PDB file of C-alpha atoms in Angstrom:
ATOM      1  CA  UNK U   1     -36.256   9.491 -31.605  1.00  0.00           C
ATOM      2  CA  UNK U   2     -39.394  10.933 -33.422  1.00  0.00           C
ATOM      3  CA  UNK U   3     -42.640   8.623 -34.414  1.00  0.00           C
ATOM      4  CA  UNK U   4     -44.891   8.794 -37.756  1.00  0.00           C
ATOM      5  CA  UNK U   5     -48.366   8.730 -36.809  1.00  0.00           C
ATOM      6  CA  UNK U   6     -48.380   4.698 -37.570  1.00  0.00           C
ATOM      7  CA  UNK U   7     -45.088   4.373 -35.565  1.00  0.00           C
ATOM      8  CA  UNK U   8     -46.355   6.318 -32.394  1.00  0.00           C
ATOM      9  CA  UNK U   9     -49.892   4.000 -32.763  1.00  0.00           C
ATOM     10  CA  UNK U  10     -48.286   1.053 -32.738  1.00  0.00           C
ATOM     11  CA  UNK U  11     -45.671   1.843 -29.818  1.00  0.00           C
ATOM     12  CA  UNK U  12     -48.481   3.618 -27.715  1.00  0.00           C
ATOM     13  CA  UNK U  13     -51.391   0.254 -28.676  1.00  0.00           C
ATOM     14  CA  UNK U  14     -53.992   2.684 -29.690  1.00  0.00           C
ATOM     15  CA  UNK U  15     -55.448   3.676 -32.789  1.00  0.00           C
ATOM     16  CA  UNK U  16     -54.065   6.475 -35.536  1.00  0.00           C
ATOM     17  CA  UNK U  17     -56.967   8.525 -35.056  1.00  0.00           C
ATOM     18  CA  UNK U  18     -56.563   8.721 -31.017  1.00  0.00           C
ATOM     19  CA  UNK U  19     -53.543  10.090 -31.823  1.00  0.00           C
ATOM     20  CA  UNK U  20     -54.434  12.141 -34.108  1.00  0.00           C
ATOM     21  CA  UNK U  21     -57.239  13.578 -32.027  1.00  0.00           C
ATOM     22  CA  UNK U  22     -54.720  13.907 -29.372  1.00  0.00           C
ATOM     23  CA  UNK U  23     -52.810  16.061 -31.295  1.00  0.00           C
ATOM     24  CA  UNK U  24     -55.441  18.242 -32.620  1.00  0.00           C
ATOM     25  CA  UNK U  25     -56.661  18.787 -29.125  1.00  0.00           C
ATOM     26  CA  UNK U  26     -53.085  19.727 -28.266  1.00  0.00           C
ATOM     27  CA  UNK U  27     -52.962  16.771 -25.628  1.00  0.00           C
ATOM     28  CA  UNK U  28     -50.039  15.410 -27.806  1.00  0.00           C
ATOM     29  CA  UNK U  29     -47.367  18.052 -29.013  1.00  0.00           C
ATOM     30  CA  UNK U  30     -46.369  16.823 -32.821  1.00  0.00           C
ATOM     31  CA  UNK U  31     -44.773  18.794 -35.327  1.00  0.00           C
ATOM     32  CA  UNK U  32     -46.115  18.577 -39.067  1.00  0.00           C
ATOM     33  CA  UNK U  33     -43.471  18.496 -41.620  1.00  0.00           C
ATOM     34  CA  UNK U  34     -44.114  20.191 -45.327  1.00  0.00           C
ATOM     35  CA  UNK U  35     -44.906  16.852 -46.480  1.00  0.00           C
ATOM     36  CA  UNK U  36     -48.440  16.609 -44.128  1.00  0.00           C
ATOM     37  CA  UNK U  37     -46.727  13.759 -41.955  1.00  0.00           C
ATOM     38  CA  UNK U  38     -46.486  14.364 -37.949  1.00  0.00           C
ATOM     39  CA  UNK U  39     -43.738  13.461 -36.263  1.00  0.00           C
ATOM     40  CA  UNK U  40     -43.856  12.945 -32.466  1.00  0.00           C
ATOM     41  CA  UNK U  41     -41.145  12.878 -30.315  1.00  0.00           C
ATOM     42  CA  UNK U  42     -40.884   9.597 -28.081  1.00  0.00           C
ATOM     43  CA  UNK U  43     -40.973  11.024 -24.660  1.00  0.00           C
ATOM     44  CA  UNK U  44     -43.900  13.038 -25.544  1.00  0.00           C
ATOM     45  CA  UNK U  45     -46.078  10.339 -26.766  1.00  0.00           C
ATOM     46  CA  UNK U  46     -45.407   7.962 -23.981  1.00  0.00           C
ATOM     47  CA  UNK U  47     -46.361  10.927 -21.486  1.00  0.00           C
ATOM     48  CA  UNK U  48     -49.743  11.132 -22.780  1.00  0.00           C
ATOM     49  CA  UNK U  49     -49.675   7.304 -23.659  1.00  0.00           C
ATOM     50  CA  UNK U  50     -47.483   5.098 -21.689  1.00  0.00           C
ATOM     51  CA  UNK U  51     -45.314   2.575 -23.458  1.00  0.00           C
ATOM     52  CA  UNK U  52     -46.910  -1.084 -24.146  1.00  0.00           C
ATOM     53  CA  UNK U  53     -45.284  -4.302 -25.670  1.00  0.00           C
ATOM     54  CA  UNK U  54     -47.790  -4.840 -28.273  1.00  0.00           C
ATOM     55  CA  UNK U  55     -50.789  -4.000 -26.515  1.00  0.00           C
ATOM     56  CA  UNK U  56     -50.326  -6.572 -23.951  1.00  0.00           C
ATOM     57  CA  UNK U  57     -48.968  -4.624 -21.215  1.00  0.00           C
ATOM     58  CA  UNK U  58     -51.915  -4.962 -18.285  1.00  0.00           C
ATOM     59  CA  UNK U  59     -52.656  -8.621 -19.484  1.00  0.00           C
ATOM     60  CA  UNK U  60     -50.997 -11.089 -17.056  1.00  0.00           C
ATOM     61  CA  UNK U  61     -48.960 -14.540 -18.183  1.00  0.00           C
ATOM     62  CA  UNK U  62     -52.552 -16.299 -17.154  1.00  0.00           C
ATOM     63  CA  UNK U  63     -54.701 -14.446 -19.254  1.00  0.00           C
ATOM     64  CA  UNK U  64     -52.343 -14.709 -22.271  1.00  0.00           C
ATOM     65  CA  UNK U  65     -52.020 -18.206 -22.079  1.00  0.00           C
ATOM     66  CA  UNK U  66     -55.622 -18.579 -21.796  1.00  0.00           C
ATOM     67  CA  UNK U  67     -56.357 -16.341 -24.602  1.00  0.00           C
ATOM     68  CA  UNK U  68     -53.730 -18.773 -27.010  1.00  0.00           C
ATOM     69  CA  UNK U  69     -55.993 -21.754 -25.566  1.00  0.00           C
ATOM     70  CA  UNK U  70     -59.428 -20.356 -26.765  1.00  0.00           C
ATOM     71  CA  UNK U  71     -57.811 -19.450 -30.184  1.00  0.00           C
ATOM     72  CA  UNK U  72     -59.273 -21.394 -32.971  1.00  0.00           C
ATOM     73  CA  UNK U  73     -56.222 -23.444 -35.141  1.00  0.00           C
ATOM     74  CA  UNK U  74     -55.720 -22.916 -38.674  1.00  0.00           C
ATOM     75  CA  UNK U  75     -57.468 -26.136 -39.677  1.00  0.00           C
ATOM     76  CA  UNK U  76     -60.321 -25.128 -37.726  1.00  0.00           C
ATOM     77  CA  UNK U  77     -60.190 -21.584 -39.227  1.00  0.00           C
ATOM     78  CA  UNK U  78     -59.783 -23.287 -42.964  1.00  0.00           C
ATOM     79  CA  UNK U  79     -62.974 -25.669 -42.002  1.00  0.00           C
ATOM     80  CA  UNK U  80     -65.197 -22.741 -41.239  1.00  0.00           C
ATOM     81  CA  UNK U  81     -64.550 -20.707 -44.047  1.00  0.00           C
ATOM     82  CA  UNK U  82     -65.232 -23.854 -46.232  1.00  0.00           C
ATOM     83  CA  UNK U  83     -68.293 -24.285 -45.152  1.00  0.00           C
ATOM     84  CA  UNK U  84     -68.791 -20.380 -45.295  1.00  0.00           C
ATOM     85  CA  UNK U  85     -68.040 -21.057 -49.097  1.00  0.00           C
ATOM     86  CA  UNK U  86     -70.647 -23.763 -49.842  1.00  0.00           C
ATOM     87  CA  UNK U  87     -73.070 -21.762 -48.004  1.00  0.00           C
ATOM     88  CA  UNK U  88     -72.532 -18.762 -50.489  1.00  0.00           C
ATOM     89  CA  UNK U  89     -72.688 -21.254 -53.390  1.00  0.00           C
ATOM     90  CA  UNK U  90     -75.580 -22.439 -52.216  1.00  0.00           C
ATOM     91  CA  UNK U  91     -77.399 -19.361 -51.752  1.00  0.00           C
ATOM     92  CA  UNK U  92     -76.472 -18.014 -55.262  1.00  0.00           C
ATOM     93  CA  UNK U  93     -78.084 -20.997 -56.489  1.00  0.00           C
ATOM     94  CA  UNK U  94     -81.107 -20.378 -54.856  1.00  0.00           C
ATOM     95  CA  UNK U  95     -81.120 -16.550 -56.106  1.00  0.00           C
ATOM     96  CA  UNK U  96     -81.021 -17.443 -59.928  1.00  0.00           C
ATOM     97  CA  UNK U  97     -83.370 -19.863 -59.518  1.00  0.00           C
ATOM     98  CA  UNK U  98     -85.781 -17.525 -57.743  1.00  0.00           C
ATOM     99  CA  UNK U  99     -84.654 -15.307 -60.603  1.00  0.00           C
ATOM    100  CA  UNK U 100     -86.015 -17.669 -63.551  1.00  0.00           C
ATOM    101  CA  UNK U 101     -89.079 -18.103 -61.756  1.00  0.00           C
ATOM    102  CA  UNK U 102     -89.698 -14.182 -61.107  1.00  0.00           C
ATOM    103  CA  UNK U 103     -88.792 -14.102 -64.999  1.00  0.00           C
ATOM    104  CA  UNK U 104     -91.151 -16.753 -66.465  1.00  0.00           C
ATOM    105  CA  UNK U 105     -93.802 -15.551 -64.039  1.00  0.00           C
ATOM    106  CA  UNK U 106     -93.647 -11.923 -65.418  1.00  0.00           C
ATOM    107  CA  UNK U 107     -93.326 -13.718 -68.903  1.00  0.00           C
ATOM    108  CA  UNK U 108     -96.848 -15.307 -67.765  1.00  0.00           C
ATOM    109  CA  UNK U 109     -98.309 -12.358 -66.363  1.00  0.00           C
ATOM    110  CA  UNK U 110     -97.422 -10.030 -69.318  1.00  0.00           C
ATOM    111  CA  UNK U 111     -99.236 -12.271 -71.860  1.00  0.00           C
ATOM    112  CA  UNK U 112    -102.161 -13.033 -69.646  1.00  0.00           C
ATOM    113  CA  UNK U 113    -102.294  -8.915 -69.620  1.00  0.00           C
ATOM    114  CA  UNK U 114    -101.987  -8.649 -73.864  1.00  0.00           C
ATOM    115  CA  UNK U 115    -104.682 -11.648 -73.973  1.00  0.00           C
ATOM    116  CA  UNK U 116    -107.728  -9.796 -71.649  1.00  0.00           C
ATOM    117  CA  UNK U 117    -106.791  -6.130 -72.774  1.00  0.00           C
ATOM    118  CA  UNK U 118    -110.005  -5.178 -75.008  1.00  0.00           C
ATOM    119  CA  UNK U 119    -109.326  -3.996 -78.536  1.00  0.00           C
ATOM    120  CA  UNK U 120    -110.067   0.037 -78.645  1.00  0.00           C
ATOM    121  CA  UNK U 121    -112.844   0.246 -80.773  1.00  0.00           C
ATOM    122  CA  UNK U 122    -112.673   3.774 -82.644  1.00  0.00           C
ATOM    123  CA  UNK U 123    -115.139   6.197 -80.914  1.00  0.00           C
ATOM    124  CA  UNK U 124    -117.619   8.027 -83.073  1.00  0.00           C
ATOM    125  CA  UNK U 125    -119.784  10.890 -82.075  1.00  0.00           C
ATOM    126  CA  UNK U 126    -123.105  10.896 -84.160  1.00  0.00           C
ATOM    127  CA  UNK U 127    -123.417  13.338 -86.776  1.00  0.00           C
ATOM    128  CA  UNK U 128    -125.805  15.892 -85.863  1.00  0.00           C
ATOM    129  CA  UNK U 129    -129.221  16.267 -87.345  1.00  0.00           C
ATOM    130  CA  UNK U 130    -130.490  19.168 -89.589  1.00  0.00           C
ATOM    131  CA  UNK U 131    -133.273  19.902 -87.666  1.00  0.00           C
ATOM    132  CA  UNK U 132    -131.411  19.795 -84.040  1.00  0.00           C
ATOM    133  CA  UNK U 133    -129.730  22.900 -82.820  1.00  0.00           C
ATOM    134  CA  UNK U 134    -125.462  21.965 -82.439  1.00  0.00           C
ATOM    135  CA  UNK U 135    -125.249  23.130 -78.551  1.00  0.00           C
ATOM    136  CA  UNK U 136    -122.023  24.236 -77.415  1.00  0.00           C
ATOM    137  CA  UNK U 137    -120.512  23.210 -73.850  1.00  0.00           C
ATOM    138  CA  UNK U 138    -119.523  26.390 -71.687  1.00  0.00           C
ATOM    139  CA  UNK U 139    -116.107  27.668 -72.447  1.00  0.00           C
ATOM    140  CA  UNK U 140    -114.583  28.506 -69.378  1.00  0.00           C
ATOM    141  CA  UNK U 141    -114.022  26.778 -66.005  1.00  0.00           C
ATOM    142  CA  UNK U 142    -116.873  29.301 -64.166  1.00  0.00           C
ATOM    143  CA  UNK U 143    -118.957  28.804 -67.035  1.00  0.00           C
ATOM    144  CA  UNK U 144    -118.900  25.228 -66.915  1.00  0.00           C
ATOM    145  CA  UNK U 145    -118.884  24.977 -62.472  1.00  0.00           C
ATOM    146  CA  UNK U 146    -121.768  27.096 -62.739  1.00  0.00           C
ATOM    147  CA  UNK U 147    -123.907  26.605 -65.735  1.00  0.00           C
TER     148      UNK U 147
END
């Protein structure tokens, strides 16, 4: 009897990529068929891995039982996500209210702004007299550092 990866997982009670890293390593002998899917012979897998009943192998009656007590029920699952629920609601109400407020703040803040911006007033250099010499500035970058 050969396993598929998922098969050999699920009879072994670890994961698909422990086995596949078993495999790689050459722990776990597997043969690849042309379609990219492994199959592993029975005996080999539960030589590496030994054979467990649906993980439960090394828990004891005792522990099992306990485990079913401290199991939340369904109506107890259904009542948590519930309130889970309202709480979401509840938030996303909060966010797009925040969200309005961020909004008409900005609105606020934007036409504040356009109010106190001064109006550029058009510059105008004076027009030079006829009896002042038109200087010049320095052309260049030395010219200008240094005079």
């Amino acid at each position: 009897m050969a396993y598929t990866l998922g098969e050999a997982a699920k009879a072994s009670g670890k994961s698909k990529a422990t086995i596949s890293k078993a495999i790689k390593s050459g722990r776990l002998s597997a043969v690849k068929q042309d379609t990219g899917v492994f199959r592993i012979e029975a005996a080999e897998l539960h030589r590496v891995y030994p054979k467990t009943v649906d993980g439960n192998q090394d828990r004891t009656p005792q522990t099992v039982s306990q485990t079913l007590e401290n199991t939340p029920s369904v109506k107890e699952l259904q009542a948590r996500l519930e309130a889970v629920q309202e709480r979401l609601t509840d938030r996303d109400t909060v966010i797009a209210d925040l969200r309005e407020d961020r909004d008409r703040w900005r609105q606020q803040a934007t036409a504040l702004l356009a109010d106190q911006r001064p109006v550029p007033q058009p510059v105008t250099e004076p027009a030079p007299q006829p009896d002042q010499p038109v200087v010049q500035p320095p052309k260049g970058f030395w010219k200008r550092l240094f005079g």
